[in-house]
Coordinates of C-alpha atoms and ligand atoms in Angstrom, one line a residue:
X249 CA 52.0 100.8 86.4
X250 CA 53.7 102.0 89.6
X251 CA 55.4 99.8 91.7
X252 CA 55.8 102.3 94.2
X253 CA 54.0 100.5 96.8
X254 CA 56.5 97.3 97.3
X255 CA 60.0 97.2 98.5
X256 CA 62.7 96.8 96.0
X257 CA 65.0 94.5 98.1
X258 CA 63.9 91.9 100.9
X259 CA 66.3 89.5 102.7
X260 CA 65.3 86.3 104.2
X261 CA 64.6 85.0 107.5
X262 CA 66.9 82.6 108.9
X263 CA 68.2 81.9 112.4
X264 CA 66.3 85.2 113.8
X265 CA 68.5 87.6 111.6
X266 CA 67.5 89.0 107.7
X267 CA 69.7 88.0 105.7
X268 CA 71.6 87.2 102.2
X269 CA 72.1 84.1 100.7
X270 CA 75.5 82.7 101.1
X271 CA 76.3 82.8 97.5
X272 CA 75.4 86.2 97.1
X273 CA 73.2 85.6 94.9
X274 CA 69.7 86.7 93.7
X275 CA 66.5 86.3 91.8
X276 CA 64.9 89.0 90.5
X277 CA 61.0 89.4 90.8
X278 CA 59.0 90.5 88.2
X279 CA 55.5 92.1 87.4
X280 CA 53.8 89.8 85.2
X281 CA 51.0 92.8 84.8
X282 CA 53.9 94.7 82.9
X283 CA 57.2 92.5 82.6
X284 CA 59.2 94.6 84.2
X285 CA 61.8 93.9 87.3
X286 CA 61.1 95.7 90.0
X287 CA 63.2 93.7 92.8
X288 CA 65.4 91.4 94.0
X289 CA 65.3 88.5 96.6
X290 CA 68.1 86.3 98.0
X291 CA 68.8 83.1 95.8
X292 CA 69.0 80.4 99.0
X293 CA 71.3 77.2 98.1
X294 CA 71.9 73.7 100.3
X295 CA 74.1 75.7 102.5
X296 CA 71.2 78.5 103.4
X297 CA 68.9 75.4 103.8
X298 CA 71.7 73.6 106.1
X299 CA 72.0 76.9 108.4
X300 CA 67.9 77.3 108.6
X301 CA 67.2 73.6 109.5
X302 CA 70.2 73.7 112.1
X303 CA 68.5 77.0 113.3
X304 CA 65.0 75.5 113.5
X305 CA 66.3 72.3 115.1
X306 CA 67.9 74.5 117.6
X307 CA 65.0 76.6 118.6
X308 CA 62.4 73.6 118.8
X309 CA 64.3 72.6 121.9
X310 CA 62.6 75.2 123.8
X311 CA 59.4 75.8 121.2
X312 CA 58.1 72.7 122.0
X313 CA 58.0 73.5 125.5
X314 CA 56.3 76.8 125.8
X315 CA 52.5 76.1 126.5
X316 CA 50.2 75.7 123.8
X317 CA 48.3 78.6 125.1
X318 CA 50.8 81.2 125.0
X319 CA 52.3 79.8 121.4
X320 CA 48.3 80.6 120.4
X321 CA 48.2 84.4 122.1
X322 CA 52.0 84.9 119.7
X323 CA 49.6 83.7 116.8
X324 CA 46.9 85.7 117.6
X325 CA 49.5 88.5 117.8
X326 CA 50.4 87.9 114.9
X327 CA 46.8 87.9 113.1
X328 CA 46.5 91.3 114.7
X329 CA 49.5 92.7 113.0
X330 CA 49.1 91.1 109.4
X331 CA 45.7 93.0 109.8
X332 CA 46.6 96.1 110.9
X333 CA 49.1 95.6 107.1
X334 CA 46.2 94.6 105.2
X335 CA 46.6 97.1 102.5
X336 CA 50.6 96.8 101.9
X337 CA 50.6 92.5 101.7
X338 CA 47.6 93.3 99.2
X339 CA 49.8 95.5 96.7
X340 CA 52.3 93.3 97.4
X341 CA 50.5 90.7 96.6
X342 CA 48.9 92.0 93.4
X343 CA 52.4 93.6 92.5
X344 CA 54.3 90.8 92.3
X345 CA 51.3 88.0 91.0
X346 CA 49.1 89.6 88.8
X347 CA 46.4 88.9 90.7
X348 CA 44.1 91.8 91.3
X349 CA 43.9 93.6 93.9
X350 CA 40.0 93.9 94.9
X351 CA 39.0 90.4 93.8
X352 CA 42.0 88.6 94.9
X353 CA 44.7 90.2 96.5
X354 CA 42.9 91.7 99.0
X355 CA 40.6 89.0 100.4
X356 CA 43.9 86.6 100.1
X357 CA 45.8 89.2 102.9
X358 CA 42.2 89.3 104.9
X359 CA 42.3 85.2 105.2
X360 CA 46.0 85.2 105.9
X361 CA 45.0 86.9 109.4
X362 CA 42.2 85.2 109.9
X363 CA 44.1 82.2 109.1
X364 CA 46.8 83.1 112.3
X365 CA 44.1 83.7 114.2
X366 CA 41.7 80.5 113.9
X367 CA 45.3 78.1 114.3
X368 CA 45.9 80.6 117.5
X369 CA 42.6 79.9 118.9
X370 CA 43.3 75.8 118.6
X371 CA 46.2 75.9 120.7
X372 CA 44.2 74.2 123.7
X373 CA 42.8 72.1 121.6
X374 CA 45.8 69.4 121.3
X375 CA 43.9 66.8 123.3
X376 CA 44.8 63.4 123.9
X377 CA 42.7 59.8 125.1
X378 CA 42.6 57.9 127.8
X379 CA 41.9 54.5 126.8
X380 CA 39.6 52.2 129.5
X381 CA 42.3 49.3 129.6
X382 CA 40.8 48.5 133.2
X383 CA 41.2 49.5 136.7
X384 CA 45.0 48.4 136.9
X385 CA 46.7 50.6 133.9
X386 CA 46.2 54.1 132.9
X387 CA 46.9 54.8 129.2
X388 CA 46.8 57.9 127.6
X389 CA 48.0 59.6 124.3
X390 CA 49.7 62.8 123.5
X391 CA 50.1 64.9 120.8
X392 CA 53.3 65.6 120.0
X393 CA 55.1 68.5 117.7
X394 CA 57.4 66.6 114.9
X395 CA 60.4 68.5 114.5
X396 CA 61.4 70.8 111.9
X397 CA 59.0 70.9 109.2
X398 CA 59.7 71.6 105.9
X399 CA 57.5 73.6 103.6
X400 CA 57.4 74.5 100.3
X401 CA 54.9 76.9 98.6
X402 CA 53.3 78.0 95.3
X403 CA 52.8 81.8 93.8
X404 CA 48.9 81.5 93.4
X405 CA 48.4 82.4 96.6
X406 CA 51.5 83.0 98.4
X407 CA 51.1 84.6 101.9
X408 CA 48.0 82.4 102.3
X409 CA 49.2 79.4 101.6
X410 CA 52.4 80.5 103.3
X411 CA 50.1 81.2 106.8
X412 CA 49.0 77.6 106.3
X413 CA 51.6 75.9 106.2
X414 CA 53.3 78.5 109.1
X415 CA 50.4 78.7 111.7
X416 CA 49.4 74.6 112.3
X417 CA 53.0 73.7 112.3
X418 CA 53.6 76.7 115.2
X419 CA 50.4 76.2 116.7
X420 CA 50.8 72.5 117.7
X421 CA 55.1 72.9 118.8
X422 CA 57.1 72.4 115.5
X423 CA 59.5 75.1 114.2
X424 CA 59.5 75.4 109.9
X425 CA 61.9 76.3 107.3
X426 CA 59.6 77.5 104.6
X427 CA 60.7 77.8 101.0
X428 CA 59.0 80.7 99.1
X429 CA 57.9 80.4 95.7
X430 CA 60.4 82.2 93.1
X431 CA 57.7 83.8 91.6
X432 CA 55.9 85.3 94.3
X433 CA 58.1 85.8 97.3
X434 CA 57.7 89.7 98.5
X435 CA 54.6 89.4 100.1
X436 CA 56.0 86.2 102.0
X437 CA 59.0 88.3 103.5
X438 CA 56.7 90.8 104.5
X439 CA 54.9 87.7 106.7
X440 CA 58.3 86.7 107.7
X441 CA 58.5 90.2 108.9
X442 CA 55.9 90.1 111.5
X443 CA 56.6 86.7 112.6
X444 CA 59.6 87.4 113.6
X445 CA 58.7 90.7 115.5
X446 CA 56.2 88.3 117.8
X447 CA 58.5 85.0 117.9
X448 CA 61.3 83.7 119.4
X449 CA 64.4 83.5 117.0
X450 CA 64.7 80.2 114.5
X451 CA 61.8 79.2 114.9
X452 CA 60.3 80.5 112.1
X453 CA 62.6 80.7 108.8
X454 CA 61.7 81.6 105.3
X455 CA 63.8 81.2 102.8
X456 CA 63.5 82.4 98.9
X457 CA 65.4 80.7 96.2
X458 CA 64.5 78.0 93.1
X459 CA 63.2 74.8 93.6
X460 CA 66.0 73.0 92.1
X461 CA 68.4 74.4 94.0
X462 CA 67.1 75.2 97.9
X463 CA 63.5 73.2 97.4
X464 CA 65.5 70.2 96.7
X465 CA 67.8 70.8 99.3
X466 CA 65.3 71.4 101.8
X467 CA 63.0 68.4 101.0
X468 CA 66.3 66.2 101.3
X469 CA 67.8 67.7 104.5
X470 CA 67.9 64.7 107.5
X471 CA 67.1 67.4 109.9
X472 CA 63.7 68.3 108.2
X473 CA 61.5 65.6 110.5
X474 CA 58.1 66.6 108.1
X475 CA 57.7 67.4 104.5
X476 CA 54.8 69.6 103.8
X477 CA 53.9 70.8 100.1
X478 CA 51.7 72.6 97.9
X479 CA 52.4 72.6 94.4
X480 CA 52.2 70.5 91.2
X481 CA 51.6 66.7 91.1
X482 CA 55.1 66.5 89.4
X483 CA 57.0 68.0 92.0
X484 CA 54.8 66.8 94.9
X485 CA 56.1 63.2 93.5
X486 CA 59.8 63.6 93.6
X487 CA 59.3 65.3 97.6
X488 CA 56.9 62.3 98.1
X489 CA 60.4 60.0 96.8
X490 CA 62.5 62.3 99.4
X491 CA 60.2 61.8 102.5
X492 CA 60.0 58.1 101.2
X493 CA 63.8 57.8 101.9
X494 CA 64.0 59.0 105.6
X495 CA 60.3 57.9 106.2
X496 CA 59.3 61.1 107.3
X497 CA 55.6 62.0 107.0
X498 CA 54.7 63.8 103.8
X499 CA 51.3 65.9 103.1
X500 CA 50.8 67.4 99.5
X501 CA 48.2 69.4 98.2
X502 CA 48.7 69.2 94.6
X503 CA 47.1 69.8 90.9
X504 CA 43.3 69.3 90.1
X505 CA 40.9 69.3 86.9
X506 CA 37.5 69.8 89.1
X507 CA 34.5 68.3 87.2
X508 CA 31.4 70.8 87.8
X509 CA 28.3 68.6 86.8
X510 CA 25.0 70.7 85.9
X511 CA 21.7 69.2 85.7
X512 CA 18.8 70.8 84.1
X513 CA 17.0 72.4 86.3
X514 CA 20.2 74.4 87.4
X515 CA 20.0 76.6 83.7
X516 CA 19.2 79.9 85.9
X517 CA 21.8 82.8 86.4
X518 CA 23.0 82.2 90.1
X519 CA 24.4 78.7 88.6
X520 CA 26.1 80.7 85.9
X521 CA 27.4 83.3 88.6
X522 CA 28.6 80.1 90.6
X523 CA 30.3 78.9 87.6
X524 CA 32.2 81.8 86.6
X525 CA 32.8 81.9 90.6
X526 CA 34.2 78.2 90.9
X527 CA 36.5 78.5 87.4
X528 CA 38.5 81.1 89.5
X529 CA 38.4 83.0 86.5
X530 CA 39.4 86.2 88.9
X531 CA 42.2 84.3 89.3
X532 CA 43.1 83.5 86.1
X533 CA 42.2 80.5 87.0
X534 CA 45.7 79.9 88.8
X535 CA 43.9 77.6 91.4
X536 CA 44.1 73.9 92.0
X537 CA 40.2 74.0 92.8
X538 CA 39.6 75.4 89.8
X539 CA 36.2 73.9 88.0
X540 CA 38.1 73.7 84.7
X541 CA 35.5 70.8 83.2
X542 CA 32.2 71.8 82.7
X543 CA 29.4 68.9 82.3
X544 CA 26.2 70.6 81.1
X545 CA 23.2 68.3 80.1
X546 CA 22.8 68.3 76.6
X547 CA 19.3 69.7 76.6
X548 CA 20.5 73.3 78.3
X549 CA 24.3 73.3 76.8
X550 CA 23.8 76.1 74.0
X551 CA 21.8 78.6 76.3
X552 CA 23.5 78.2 79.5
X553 CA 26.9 78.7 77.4
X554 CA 25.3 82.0 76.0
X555 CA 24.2 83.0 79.2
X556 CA 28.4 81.6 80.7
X557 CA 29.5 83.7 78.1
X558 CA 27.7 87.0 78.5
X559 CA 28.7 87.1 82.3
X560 CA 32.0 86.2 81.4
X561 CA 32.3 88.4 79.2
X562 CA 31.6 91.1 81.7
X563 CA 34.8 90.3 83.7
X564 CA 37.3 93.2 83.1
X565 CA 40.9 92.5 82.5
X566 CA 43.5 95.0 83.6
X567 CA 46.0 96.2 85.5
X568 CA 45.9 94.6 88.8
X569 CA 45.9 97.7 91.0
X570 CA 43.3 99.5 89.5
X571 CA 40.0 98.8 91.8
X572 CA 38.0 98.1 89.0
X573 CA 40.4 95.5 87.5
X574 CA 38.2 92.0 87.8
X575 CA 41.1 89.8 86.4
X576 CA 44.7 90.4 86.4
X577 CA 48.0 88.9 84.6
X578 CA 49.4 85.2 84.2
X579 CA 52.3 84.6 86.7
X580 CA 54.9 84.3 84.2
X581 CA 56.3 84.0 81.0
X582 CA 56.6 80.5 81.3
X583 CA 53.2 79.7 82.4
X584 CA 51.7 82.6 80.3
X585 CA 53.4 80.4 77.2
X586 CA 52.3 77.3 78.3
X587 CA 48.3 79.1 78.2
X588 CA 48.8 80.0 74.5
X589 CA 50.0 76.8 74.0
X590 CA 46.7 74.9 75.1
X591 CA 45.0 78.0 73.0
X592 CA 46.4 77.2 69.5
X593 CA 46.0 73.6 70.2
X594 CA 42.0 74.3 70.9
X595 CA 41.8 76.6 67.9
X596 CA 43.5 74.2 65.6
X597 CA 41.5 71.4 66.2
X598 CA 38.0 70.7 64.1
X599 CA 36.3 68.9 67.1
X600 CA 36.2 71.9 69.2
X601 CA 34.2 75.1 68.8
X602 CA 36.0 78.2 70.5
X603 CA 32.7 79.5 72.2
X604 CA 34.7 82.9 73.3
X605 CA 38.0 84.3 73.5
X606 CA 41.0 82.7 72.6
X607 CA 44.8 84.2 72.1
X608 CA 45.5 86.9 73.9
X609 CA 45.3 91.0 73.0
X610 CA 48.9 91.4 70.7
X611 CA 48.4 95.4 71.3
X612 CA 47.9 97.7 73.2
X613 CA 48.4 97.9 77.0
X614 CA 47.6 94.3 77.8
X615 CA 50.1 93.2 75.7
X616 CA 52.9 94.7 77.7
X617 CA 52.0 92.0 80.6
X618 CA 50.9 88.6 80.7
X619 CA 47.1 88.9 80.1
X620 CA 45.4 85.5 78.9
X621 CA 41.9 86.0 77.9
X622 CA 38.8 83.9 79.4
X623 CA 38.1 81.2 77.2
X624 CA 35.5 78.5 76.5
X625 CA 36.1 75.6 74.0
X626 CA 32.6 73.8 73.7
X627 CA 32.2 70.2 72.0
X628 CA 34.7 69.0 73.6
X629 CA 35.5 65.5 74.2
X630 CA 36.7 64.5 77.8
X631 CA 39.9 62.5 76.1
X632 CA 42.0 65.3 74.6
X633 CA 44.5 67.3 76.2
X634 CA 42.3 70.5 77.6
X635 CA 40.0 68.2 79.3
X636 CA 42.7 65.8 81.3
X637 CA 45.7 68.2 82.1
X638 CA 45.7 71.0 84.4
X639 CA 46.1 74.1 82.1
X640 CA 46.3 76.7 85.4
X641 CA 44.8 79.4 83.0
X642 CA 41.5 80.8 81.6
X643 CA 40.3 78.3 79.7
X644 CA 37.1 76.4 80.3
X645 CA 36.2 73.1 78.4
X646 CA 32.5 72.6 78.0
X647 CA 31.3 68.9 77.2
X648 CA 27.5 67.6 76.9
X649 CA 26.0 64.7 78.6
X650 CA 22.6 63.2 78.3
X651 CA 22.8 60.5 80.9
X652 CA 24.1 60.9 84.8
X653 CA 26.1 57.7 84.5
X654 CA 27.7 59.0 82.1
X655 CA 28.7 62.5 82.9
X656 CA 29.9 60.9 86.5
X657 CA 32.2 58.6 84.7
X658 CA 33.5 61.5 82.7
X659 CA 34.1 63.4 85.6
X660 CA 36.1 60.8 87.6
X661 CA 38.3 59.8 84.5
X662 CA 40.9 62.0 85.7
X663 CA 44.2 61.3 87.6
X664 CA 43.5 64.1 89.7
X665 CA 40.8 64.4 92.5
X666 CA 40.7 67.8 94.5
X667 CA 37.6 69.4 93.6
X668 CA 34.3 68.9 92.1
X669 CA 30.8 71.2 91.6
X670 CA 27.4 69.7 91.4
X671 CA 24.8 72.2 90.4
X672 CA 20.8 71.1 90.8
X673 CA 17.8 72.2 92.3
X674 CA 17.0 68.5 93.5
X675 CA 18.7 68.2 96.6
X676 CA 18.9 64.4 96.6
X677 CA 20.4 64.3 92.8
X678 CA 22.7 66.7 93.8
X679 CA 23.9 65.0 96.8
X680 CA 23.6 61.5 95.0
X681 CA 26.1 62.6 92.8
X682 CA 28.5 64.3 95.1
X683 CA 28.9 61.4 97.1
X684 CA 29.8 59.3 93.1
X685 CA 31.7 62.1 92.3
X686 CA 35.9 61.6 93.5
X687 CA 37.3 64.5 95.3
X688 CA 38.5 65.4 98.5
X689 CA 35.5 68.4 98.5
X690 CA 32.6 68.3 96.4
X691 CA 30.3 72.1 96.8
X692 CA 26.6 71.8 95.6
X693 CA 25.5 74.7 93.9
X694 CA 28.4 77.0 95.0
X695 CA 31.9 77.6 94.1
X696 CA 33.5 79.3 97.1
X697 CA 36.8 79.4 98.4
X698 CA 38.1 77.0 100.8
X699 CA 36.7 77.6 104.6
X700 CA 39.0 77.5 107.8
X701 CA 37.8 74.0 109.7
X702 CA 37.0 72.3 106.8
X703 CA 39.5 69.6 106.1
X704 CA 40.9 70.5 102.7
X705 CA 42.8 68.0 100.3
X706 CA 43.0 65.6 97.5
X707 CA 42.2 62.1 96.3
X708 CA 44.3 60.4 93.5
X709 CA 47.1 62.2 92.5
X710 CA 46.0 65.5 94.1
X711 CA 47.2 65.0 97.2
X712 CA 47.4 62.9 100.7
X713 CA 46.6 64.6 103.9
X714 CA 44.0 67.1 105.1
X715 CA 45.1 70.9 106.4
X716 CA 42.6 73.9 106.6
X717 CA 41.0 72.3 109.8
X718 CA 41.7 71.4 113.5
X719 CA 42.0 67.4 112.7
X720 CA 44.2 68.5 109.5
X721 CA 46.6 70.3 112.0
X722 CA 46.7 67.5 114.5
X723 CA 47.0 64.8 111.8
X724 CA 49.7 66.5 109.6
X725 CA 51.6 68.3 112.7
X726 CA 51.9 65.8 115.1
X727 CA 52.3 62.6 116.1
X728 CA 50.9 60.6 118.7
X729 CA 52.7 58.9 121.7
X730 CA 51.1 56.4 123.8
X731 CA 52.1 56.3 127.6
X732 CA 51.2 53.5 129.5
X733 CA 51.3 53.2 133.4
X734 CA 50.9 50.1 135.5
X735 CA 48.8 51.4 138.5
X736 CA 49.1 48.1 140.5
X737 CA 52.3 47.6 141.4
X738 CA 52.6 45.2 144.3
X739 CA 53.6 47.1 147.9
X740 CA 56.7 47.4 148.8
Ligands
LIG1069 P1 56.0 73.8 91.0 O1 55.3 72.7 91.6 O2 57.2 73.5 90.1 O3 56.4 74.8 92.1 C1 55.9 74.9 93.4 C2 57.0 75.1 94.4 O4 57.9 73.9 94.4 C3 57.9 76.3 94.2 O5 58.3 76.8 95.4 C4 59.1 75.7 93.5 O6 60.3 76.4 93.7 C5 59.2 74.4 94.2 N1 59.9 73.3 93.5 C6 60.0 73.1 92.1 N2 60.8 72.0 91.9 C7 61.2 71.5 93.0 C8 61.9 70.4 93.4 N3 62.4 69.5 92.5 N4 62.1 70.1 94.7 C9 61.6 70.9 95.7 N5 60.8 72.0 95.4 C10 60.6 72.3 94.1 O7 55.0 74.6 90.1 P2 55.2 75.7 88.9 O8 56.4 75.3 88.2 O9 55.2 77.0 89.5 O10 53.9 75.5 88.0 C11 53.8 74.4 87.1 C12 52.4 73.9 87.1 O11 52.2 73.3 88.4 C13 51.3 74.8 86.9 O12 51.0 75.0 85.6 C14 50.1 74.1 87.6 O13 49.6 73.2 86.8 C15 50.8 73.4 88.8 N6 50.6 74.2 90.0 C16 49.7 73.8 90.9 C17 49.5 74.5 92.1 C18 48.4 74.1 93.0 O14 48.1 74.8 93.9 N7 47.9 72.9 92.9 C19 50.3 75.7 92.4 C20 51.3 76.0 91.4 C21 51.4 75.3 90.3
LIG1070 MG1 58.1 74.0 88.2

């Protein structure tokens, strides 16, 4: 597979200039699709992360200032210009995930302008109150930027989630030190890129370098005023524990094992469709939303599993950058491992039936990259190990229920709380049972992708705070003064 299409070096963005890390050091990136290394990005430690937040710090001095409208028209700019790129962030994108290029990579670098561009059409929207205290006082609120914000990403969907966390905390008077993921950070330079051609210097800086080294030294800087995070439930703890010891304000989008719930009158093919749609199997399932349990009554679970498994079955798995490529490559080696593992320990066991594919291909081309096959255990119970922990890979457990109470009690034993799927033609079941069901966004007889203005986020331990929307932005980027005015003041 060529990698022609991708840069073999990037630098980072910090203080306005591209840069090195001060160590010298590097990471290499690699092509899960065919193992090999194919470029190198700066390995950022504590004193990188010192310069960036004493950059951003610097530049919010004047960032907060500029009016809202004209920080929206850079934004907007910038949409315009991650558009006109579409194509390269998408081989990017696909070159250094996995994830393919027409199902995913693509539509991931579409959303990323369309991202800059709804937060740059908000920027007039940073309204305050009056409050009616009476004729004698005037008090009002404003909604003020934070500081530097501090943000650190995932590879699932880097220059998305990357836009995400870059566009609200810009939009609304911040400047950000993000950290890319290790894994995925090419296609996050590339933003860096053309944030920098439209922005003053500093205040945007993106960093690329390991967690333990410049993620923890970012999340523990005193000059980072806001922690923002996307990521596991493991890490998203220990930057909770950092924001907890400066008591700065903290939002986390983290892990999921999303129930879907299917009622009996749903056994039809656009349920299926939605099914195979909200298990992000296109993804290899590399998605917190991901609708990893599936609840089917008992009286439709063999046929709607044949039916699961013939369209499944139609997904192709290849090399990411081929157009007809449905589902690419696991992230890593680490992750791709941690896959099997789950595997062997659904194949070993005698409670489980392995209703289709299982370890992945040990020949031919597929095995030169980090290709995990769809696969559905059935028969499952909701206690072991596939059906509580989030496997972030192709594998779908399916478990029968007879009785509502009981498949909605299934679904909310979980520590986790993102996502959920109800499926049914009864409009009033359905919706009975979304409102039972915890997560921070429940879809009824869909399984799309998450929608700009729609306040995304967790319950539990997926997460605290709301971003994706306009009261996301204003609640996770800035804080509110009150003023308060005595209008009576006796003459003079
Ligand atoms: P991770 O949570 O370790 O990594 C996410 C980001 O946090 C990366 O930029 C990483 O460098 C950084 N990081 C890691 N340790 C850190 C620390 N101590 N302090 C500050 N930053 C730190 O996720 P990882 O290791 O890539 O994947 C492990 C599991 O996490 C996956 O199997 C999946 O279950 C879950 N995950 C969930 C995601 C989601 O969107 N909900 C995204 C990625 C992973
Ligand atoms: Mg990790």
């Amino acid at each position: 597979m060529p990698d022609t299409a991708v840069a073999t070096a990037s630098r980072m963005l910090l203080d306005g200039d591209f840069v090195d890390s001060a160590s010298g050091e590097t990471i290499p990136v690699q092509n899960p699709a065919n193992r090999g290394i194919f470029a190198h990005v700066p390995r950022a430690g504590a004193e990188d992360v010192d310069r960036a937040v004493k950059a951003a710090a610097g530049a919010f001095a004047t960032w907060r200032d500029v009016p809202p409208r004209e920080r929206g028209r850079m934004l907007l700019r910038i949409a315009d210009a991650v558009e006109a790129r579409t194509e390269d962030f998408a081989r990017t994108i696909a070159t250094e995930t996995g994830n393919a290029l027409r199902t995913q990579a693509r539509p991931e670098a579409a959303l990323t302008a369309d991202i800059f561009r709804y937060f740059g059409g908000l920027a007039s929207e940073l309204k305050g109150e009056t409050l009616p205290l009476g004729e004698h006082v005037l008090s009002y609120t404003r909604r003020e930027p934070i500081g530097v914000v501090g943000a650190i990403i995932p590879w699932n969907a880097p220059v998305l989630l990357a836009a995400l966390k870059i566009a609200p905390a810009l939009c609304t008077g911040n400047t950000i030190v993000l950290k890319a993921a290790e894994d995925a950070p090419l296609g996050v330079l590339m933003l860096a890129g053309i944030c920098h051609e439209h922005l003053p210097p500093a205040v945007v800086n993106v960093l690329t370098g390991y967690g333990e080294d410049c993620g923890v030294a970012l999340s523990a800087h005193p000059g980072v005023r806001k922690l923002s995070f996307t990521g596991s439930t493991e890490v998203g703890k220990l930057i909770m524990e950092q924001a907890a010891r400066r008591v700065v304000p903290v939002s986390l989008e983290l892990g999921g094992k999303s129930p879907s719930i299917v009622f009996p009158d749903a056994n039809e093919d656009w349920a299926v469709d939605g099914i195979v749609a909200a298990m992000r199997f296109t993804r290899q399932s590399q998605s917190c939303t991901a609708g990893s349990r599936l609840f089917l009554h008992a009286s439709i679970f063999d046929e709607f599993l044949e039916k699961l498994v013939g369209r499944t079955s139609d997904l192709e798995l290849g090399d990411p950058l081929d157009e007809s490529t449905d589902m690419g490559a696991i992230i890593n080696e680490k992750q791709f491992r941690k896959v099997c593992g789950y595997v062997e320990e659904g194949l070993g066991r005698s409670d489980a039936r392995l209703v289709m594919g299982g370890m992945p291909p040990d020949s031919g081309p597929l095995s030169e990259g980090f290709f995990a096959r769809p696969t559905i255990f059935a028969d499952a119970s909701n206690d072991w190990r596939l059906a509580r922990e989030e496997i972030f890979g192709p594998i779908l457990v399916a478990i029968r229920w007879d009785d509502i109470d009981d498949a909605v009690r299934m679904a909310n034993d979980s520590h986790y709380g993102l996502a959920a799927f109800v499926w049914s033609r009864d409009i009033g079941q359905a919706l009975r049972t979304a409102h039972r069901v915890e997560a921070g966004w429940v879809q009824v007889n869909q399984g799309m992708g998450q929608v700009l203005g729609q306040s995304y986020g967790g319950v539990k331990q997926s997460g605290i705070g709301r971003e994706f929307s306009l009261e996301g932005m204003l609640d996770s980027f800035t804080q509110k003064k009150s003023v308060t005015v005595n209008l009576a003041l006796p003459a003079p």
